[in-house]
Short mmCIF file of C-alpha atoms in Angstrom, two decimals:
data_model
loop_
_atom_site.label_atom_id
_atom_site.label_comp_id
_atom_site.label_asym_id
_atom_site.label_seq_id
_atom_site.Cartn_x
_atom_site.Cartn_y
_atom_site.Cartn_z
CA MET Y 1 55.75 86.39 139.82
CA ASP Y 2 58.54 84.53 139.18
CA GLN Y 3 58.80 85.14 135.07
CA PRO Y 4 58.85 88.84 135.21
CA ALA Y 5 61.71 88.89 138.11
CA GLN Y 6 63.70 86.59 135.91
CA CYS Y 7 63.03 89.31 132.98
CA ALA Y 8 64.06 91.99 135.67
CA SER Y 9 67.22 90.04 136.94
CA LYS Y 10 68.04 90.10 132.70
CA PRO Y 11 71.08 91.92 131.70
CA PHE Y 12 71.07 94.04 128.73
CA LEU Y 13 73.95 92.76 127.40
CA SER Y 14 75.59 89.80 127.13
CA ARG Y 15 79.39 89.34 129.17
CA GLU Y 16 80.91 88.68 125.49
CA ALA Y 17 78.73 91.74 124.21
CA ALA Y 18 79.64 93.76 126.54
CA GLY Y 19 83.46 93.13 126.41
CA LEU Y 20 83.44 93.14 122.94
CA LEU Y 21 81.66 96.84 123.04
CA LEU Y 22 84.22 98.06 125.62
CA GLY Y 23 86.85 97.04 123.68
CA PHE Y 24 85.50 98.73 121.02
CA VAL Y 25 85.11 101.90 122.98
CA GLY Y 26 88.78 100.95 123.59
CA VAL Y 27 89.61 100.77 120.17
CA VAL Y 28 88.23 104.24 119.26
CA VAL Y 29 90.34 105.81 121.91
CA PHE Y 30 93.08 103.94 120.48
CA GLY Y 31 92.73 104.71 117.26
CA GLY Y 32 93.50 108.45 117.68
CA THR Y 33 96.72 107.91 119.15
CA LEU Y 34 98.78 107.72 115.69
CA PRO Y 35 96.74 111.57 114.13
CA ALA Y 36 98.09 112.70 118.02
CA THR Y 37 100.88 111.62 117.88
CA ARG Y 38 101.67 112.93 114.29
CA VAL Y 39 101.14 116.59 115.72
CA ALA Y 40 102.60 116.22 119.12
CA LEU Y 41 105.94 115.51 117.16
CA GLY Y 42 105.11 118.75 115.42
CA LEU Y 43 106.96 120.05 118.50
CA PHE Y 44 108.09 117.46 120.78
CA SER Y 45 110.51 114.70 120.78
CA PRO Y 46 109.69 110.64 120.24
CA TRP Y 47 111.32 110.53 123.74
CA PHE Y 48 109.85 113.30 125.62
CA ILE Y 49 106.41 111.69 123.65
CA THR Y 50 107.17 107.95 125.25
CA TYR Y 51 108.38 109.05 129.02
CA GLY Y 52 106.30 112.69 128.96
CA ARG Y 53 102.73 111.30 128.53
CA ALA Y 54 103.35 107.86 130.91
CA ALA Y 55 104.40 110.55 133.37
CA VAL Y 56 101.11 112.26 132.93
CA ALA Y 57 98.96 109.50 133.03
CA SER Y 58 101.44 107.72 136.04
CA ALA Y 59 100.03 110.98 138.50
CA ALA Y 60 97.22 110.55 137.00
CA ALA Y 61 96.62 106.48 137.65
CA ALA Y 62 97.75 107.54 141.54
CA LEU Y 63 95.87 109.69 142.00
CA VAL Y 64 93.02 107.47 141.21
CA LEU Y 65 94.43 104.17 143.54
CA LEU Y 66 95.16 106.86 146.56
CA ALA Y 67 91.53 107.93 146.04
CA LEU Y 68 89.91 104.30 146.05
CA ARG Y 69 92.72 103.07 148.50
CA ARG Y 70 93.72 100.09 146.37
CA PRO Y 71 96.28 98.02 148.28
CA PHE Y 72 99.72 96.94 145.93
CA PRO Y 73 98.45 93.38 143.89
CA ARG Y 74 101.89 91.73 144.93
CA GLN Y 75 101.46 88.19 143.45
CA ASP Y 76 100.52 90.31 140.20
CA ALA Y 77 103.16 92.58 140.73
CA THR Y 78 106.27 90.71 137.81
CA SER Y 79 103.00 90.83 135.18
CA LEU Y 80 102.64 94.65 135.97
CA LEU Y 81 105.37 95.24 135.21
CA LEU Y 82 106.33 93.78 131.95
CA ALA Y 83 102.99 95.26 131.14
CA GLY Y 84 103.71 98.19 131.61
CA ALA Y 85 107.57 97.82 129.83
CA LEU Y 86 106.00 97.00 126.66
CA LEU Y 87 102.23 99.43 126.72
CA VAL Y 88 104.53 102.32 128.55
CA PHE Y 89 107.59 102.34 127.01
CA GLY Y 90 107.79 100.11 124.01
CA PHE Y 91 104.51 100.45 121.67
CA PRO Y 92 104.86 104.67 122.46
CA ILE Y 93 108.82 104.70 121.78
CA LEU Y 94 108.24 102.64 118.63
CA SER Y 95 105.85 103.72 116.65
CA SER Y 96 106.60 107.42 117.68
CA ILE Y 97 110.20 107.04 115.91
CA ALA Y 98 108.42 105.39 112.98
CA LEU Y 99 105.83 108.39 112.64
CA GLN Y 100 108.60 110.51 112.18
CA THR Y 101 108.93 108.98 108.36
CA VAL Y 102 105.46 107.62 107.64
CA PRO Y 103 102.12 109.13 107.61
CA ALA Y 104 99.56 108.38 110.49
CA ALA Y 105 97.09 106.51 108.06
CA HIS Y 106 99.53 104.52 107.17
CA GLY Y 107 100.71 103.76 110.65
CA GLY Y 108 97.57 102.50 111.41
CA VAL Y 109 97.20 100.46 108.16
CA VAL Y 110 100.52 98.13 109.07
CA LEU Y 111 99.26 97.88 112.49
CA GLY Y 112 96.26 95.83 111.07
CA ILE Y 113 98.57 93.29 111.93
CA LEU Y 114 97.80 93.54 115.60
CA PRO Y 115 94.63 91.18 116.03
CA LEU Y 116 97.04 88.19 114.66
CA ALA Y 117 99.56 89.00 116.36
CA THR Y 118 97.57 88.95 120.09
CA SER Y 119 95.54 86.15 118.90
CA ILE Y 120 99.07 84.58 118.58
CA PHE Y 121 100.02 85.28 122.09
CA ALA Y 122 96.51 84.61 123.57
CA ALA Y 123 96.64 81.43 122.05
CA LEU Y 124 100.27 80.80 123.50
CA LEU Y 125 100.36 83.15 126.87
CA GLY Y 126 96.24 83.02 128.24
CA GLY Y 127 95.45 79.45 127.76
CA GLU Y 128 92.56 80.75 124.79
CA ARG Y 129 92.53 77.83 121.70
CA PRO Y 130 90.76 79.26 119.43
CA SER Y 131 89.19 77.50 116.59
CA PRO Y 132 90.44 76.96 112.50
CA LEU Y 133 87.88 79.53 111.92
CA PHE Y 134 88.89 82.18 113.54
CA TRP Y 135 92.34 81.93 112.56
CA ILE Y 136 91.35 82.19 109.48
CA CYS Y 137 89.39 85.60 109.94
CA GLY Y 138 92.61 86.59 111.33
CA VAL Y 139 95.07 86.53 108.86
CA VAL Y 140 92.08 87.09 106.21
CA GLY Y 141 91.74 90.00 108.13
CA ALA Y 142 95.56 91.39 108.59
CA ALA Y 143 95.52 90.40 105.04
CA LEU Y 144 92.88 92.92 103.94
CA VAL Y 145 94.20 95.99 105.64
CA ILE Y 146 98.10 95.21 104.75
CA GLY Y 147 97.04 94.54 101.17
CA PHE Y 148 95.03 97.96 101.32
CA ALA Y 149 98.45 99.91 102.05
CA LEU Y 150 99.82 98.05 99.28
CA TYR Y 151 96.90 98.99 96.78
CA ASP Y 152 96.11 102.45 98.45
CA SER Y 153 99.53 104.01 98.18
CA GLU Y 154 102.43 101.38 96.41
CA LEU Y 155 103.96 101.48 99.45
CA SER Y 156 107.34 99.41 100.09
CA PHE Y 157 108.10 98.38 103.94
CA SER Y 158 110.66 100.98 104.96
CA SER Y 159 112.53 101.35 108.13
CA GLY Y 160 108.89 102.79 109.92
CA ASP Y 161 107.22 99.76 108.74
CA SER Y 162 110.05 97.70 110.69
CA PHE Y 163 109.58 100.31 113.60
CA LEU Y 164 105.68 99.89 113.57
CA LEU Y 165 106.19 96.30 113.28
CA LEU Y 166 107.95 95.65 116.62
CA ALA Y 167 105.70 98.27 117.99
CA ALA Y 168 102.68 95.98 117.06
CA LEU Y 169 104.50 92.90 118.46
CA ALA Y 170 104.51 94.90 122.26
CA ALA Y 171 101.78 96.17 121.86
CA SER Y 172 100.57 92.43 121.07
CA LEU Y 173 102.10 91.05 123.86
CA GLY Y 174 101.09 94.12 126.45
CA TYR Y 175 97.90 93.32 125.60
CA VAL Y 176 98.03 89.85 126.94
CA VAL Y 177 99.51 90.22 129.91
CA SER Y 178 97.44 92.64 130.65
CA GLY Y 179 93.74 91.12 129.89
CA LYS Y 180 95.27 88.36 131.71
CA VAL Y 181 95.46 90.45 135.04
CA ALA Y 182 92.49 91.88 134.27
CA ARG Y 183 90.40 88.10 134.87
CA THR Y 184 91.32 88.64 138.54
CA MET Y 185 91.68 92.81 138.60
CA PRO Y 186 89.20 95.56 137.34
CA GLY Y 187 90.80 96.72 134.06
CA TRP Y 188 91.73 99.99 135.54
CA GLU Y 189 93.21 99.10 137.85
CA VAL Y 190 95.61 97.00 135.94
CA ILE Y 191 97.03 100.15 133.63
CA CYS Y 192 96.80 102.17 137.20
CA TRP Y 193 99.03 100.00 138.63
CA ALA Y 194 101.50 99.50 135.72
CA LEU Y 195 101.86 102.97 135.12
CA ILE Y 196 103.12 103.14 138.70
CA LEU Y 197 105.18 100.11 138.35
CA THR Y 198 106.98 101.99 135.28
CA SER Y 199 106.70 105.80 136.75
CA PRO Y 200 110.31 105.97 138.14
CA ALA Y 201 111.80 105.70 134.58
CA SER Y 202 109.14 107.72 133.32
CA ALA Y 203 109.81 110.70 135.90
CA VAL Y 204 113.12 110.46 135.00
CA GLY Y 205 112.65 110.14 131.38
CA ALA Y 206 110.40 112.91 130.86
CA ILE Y 207 113.13 115.65 133.20
CA LEU Y 208 116.33 114.45 131.12
CA THR Y 209 114.56 114.78 127.41
CA PHE Y 210 112.43 118.44 128.40
CA ASP Y 211 113.07 121.04 126.38
CA SER Y 212 112.25 124.79 127.64
CA GLY Y 213 111.34 125.61 123.89
CA TYR Y 214 108.02 122.54 124.85
CA LEU Y 215 106.59 125.44 126.72
CA GLN Y 216 105.71 126.92 123.60
CA ALA Y 217 103.40 123.88 121.99
CA SER Y 218 100.38 125.15 120.48
CA PRO Y 219 97.28 124.17 121.50
CA GLU Y 220 96.80 121.93 119.13
CA GLN Y 221 100.71 120.43 120.50
CA ALA Y 222 99.75 120.85 123.88
CA PHE Y 223 96.01 118.90 123.26
CA ALA Y 224 98.24 116.19 121.62
CA PHE Y 225 99.97 115.73 124.10
CA PHE Y 226 97.55 115.36 126.49
CA TYR Y 227 95.40 113.14 124.38
CA LEU Y 228 98.62 110.38 124.43
CA ALA Y 229 98.88 110.99 128.19
CA LEU Y 230 95.28 110.93 129.25
CA GLY Y 231 93.45 109.02 126.68
CA SER Y 232 95.66 106.76 125.13
CA MET Y 233 97.83 106.03 128.09
CA PHE Y 234 95.39 105.89 130.48
CA LEU Y 235 91.16 106.01 130.16
CA GLY Y 236 91.62 103.80 126.45
CA PHE Y 237 93.22 101.30 128.95
CA PHE Y 238 90.20 100.77 131.09
CA ALA Y 239 87.53 99.77 128.71
CA TRP Y 240 89.76 97.45 126.69
CA ASN Y 241 91.45 95.37 129.61
CA VAL Y 242 87.87 95.47 130.66
CA GLY Y 243 86.65 94.75 127.49
CA LEU Y 244 89.53 91.97 127.36
CA ALA Y 245 88.65 89.68 130.55
CA MET Y 246 84.72 89.73 129.80
CA GLY Y 247 85.15 88.57 126.15
CA GLY Y 248 88.51 86.41 125.99
CA ILE Y 249 91.30 88.04 124.55
CA ALA Y 250 91.32 85.60 121.37
CA ARG Y 251 88.38 87.23 120.78
CA VAL Y 252 87.80 91.21 121.48
CA SER Y 253 91.49 91.44 119.36
CA GLN Y 254 89.95 90.57 116.81
CA VAL Y 255 86.99 93.87 116.78
CA GLN Y 256 90.61 96.09 116.95
CA LEU Y 257 90.84 95.30 113.20
CA LEU Y 258 88.66 98.63 113.04
CA GLN Y 259 91.16 100.48 114.50
CA THR Y 260 92.62 100.73 111.47
CA PHE Y 261 89.76 102.75 109.76
CA VAL Y 262 89.03 105.40 113.16
CA THR Y 263 93.25 106.45 112.86
CA LEU Y 264 91.97 106.41 108.87
CA ALA Y 265 89.08 108.65 109.89
CA LEU Y 266 90.62 110.53 112.43
CA ALA Y 267 93.88 111.05 109.82
CA ALA Y 268 91.49 112.86 107.60
CA LEU Y 269 89.38 114.70 109.84
CA PHE Y 270 92.43 116.36 111.73
CA LEU Y 271 95.48 115.79 109.03
CA GLY Y 272 93.56 116.44 105.61
CA GLU Y 273 94.22 113.23 104.34
CA ARG Y 274 91.35 111.33 102.22
CA ILE Y 275 88.94 108.43 102.28
CA THR Y 276 88.31 106.85 98.78
CA LEU Y 277 85.91 105.16 98.01
CA GLU Y 278 88.23 101.57 98.15
CA THR Y 279 89.26 102.63 101.68
CA LEU Y 280 85.81 101.95 102.29
CA VAL Y 281 85.33 98.91 101.00
CA PHE Y 282 88.12 97.41 102.63
CA ALA Y 283 86.25 98.54 105.76
CA GLY Y 284 83.36 96.99 104.71
CA ALA Y 285 84.89 93.77 104.51
CA VAL Y 286 86.75 94.21 107.48
CA VAL Y 287 83.49 94.47 109.59
CA LEU Y 288 82.58 90.96 107.44
CA VAL Y 289 85.84 89.72 108.72
CA VAL Y 290 85.30 90.47 112.44
CA ALA Y 291 81.53 89.57 112.42
CA LEU Y 292 82.66 85.93 111.34
CA GLY Y 293 85.11 85.88 113.86
CA ARG Y 294 82.76 86.47 116.43
CA ARG Y 295 80.81 83.54 115.85
CA ALA Y 296 84.25 81.44 115.62
CA ARG Y 297 84.27 78.79 118.84
CA ILE Y 298 87.31 79.92 121.40
CA SER Y 299 87.87 77.59 124.43
CA ARG Y 300 88.90 78.90 127.17
#
């Protein structure tokens, strides 16, 4: 009698596996950020994209928090404000400026350093201690995606690349800060409060950078803007923050190595960029690195 009961209560996925799955869902949503930004930049300025999408996301966050009557987490206010500054403003404006001069696919490849940067910040600030094998996987994975950029396009680092690197640093630190808070607070609530705390600046910035010409946006440009606001800035973080908390910041961050290739696929589909055999080979190599990273020991 006890054995069937134990089997019935056994979860379908382990906590780590569920965290990795949720992290991957977030990565897929985030993978569309750069292609959507390129489309939005056809009309909107980088500054309005940053403030406007944050203002829309803040309104959605306020509705959710009010509907569920969530109390304000005073003890985490500082961390939430820091996460908001990095993820709501830092990454969006830096990446938007960069994408004025570089293609979305190239941007996705350069941002392949995100998992390694996130792991470094996790080790320093998140109380996680990745094993040497884990660090090797992170370095090899980052080298693969950066090497892909150099091999595929023979590109040298430009001002756009510099802004992308700064965007990667802002995002990785923001992921660690928000992921740490998500260990004691639901992940969806983390991004909601981060948006609320930064909403005064978002609202003022959106008003100051608005142009009447934006009302003439094409359906594609309008969709791209609202995708950035409600997808990249809001819903994607629900899955991502919970995944980080459940599976461990350093381990789940490895899944983000795949974001480069999600971005490439979406750039090919919506922006007309083509995917070569070399792209698929590099993608397979990165998947292998992620698999090895999953097996690496991490103490928390």
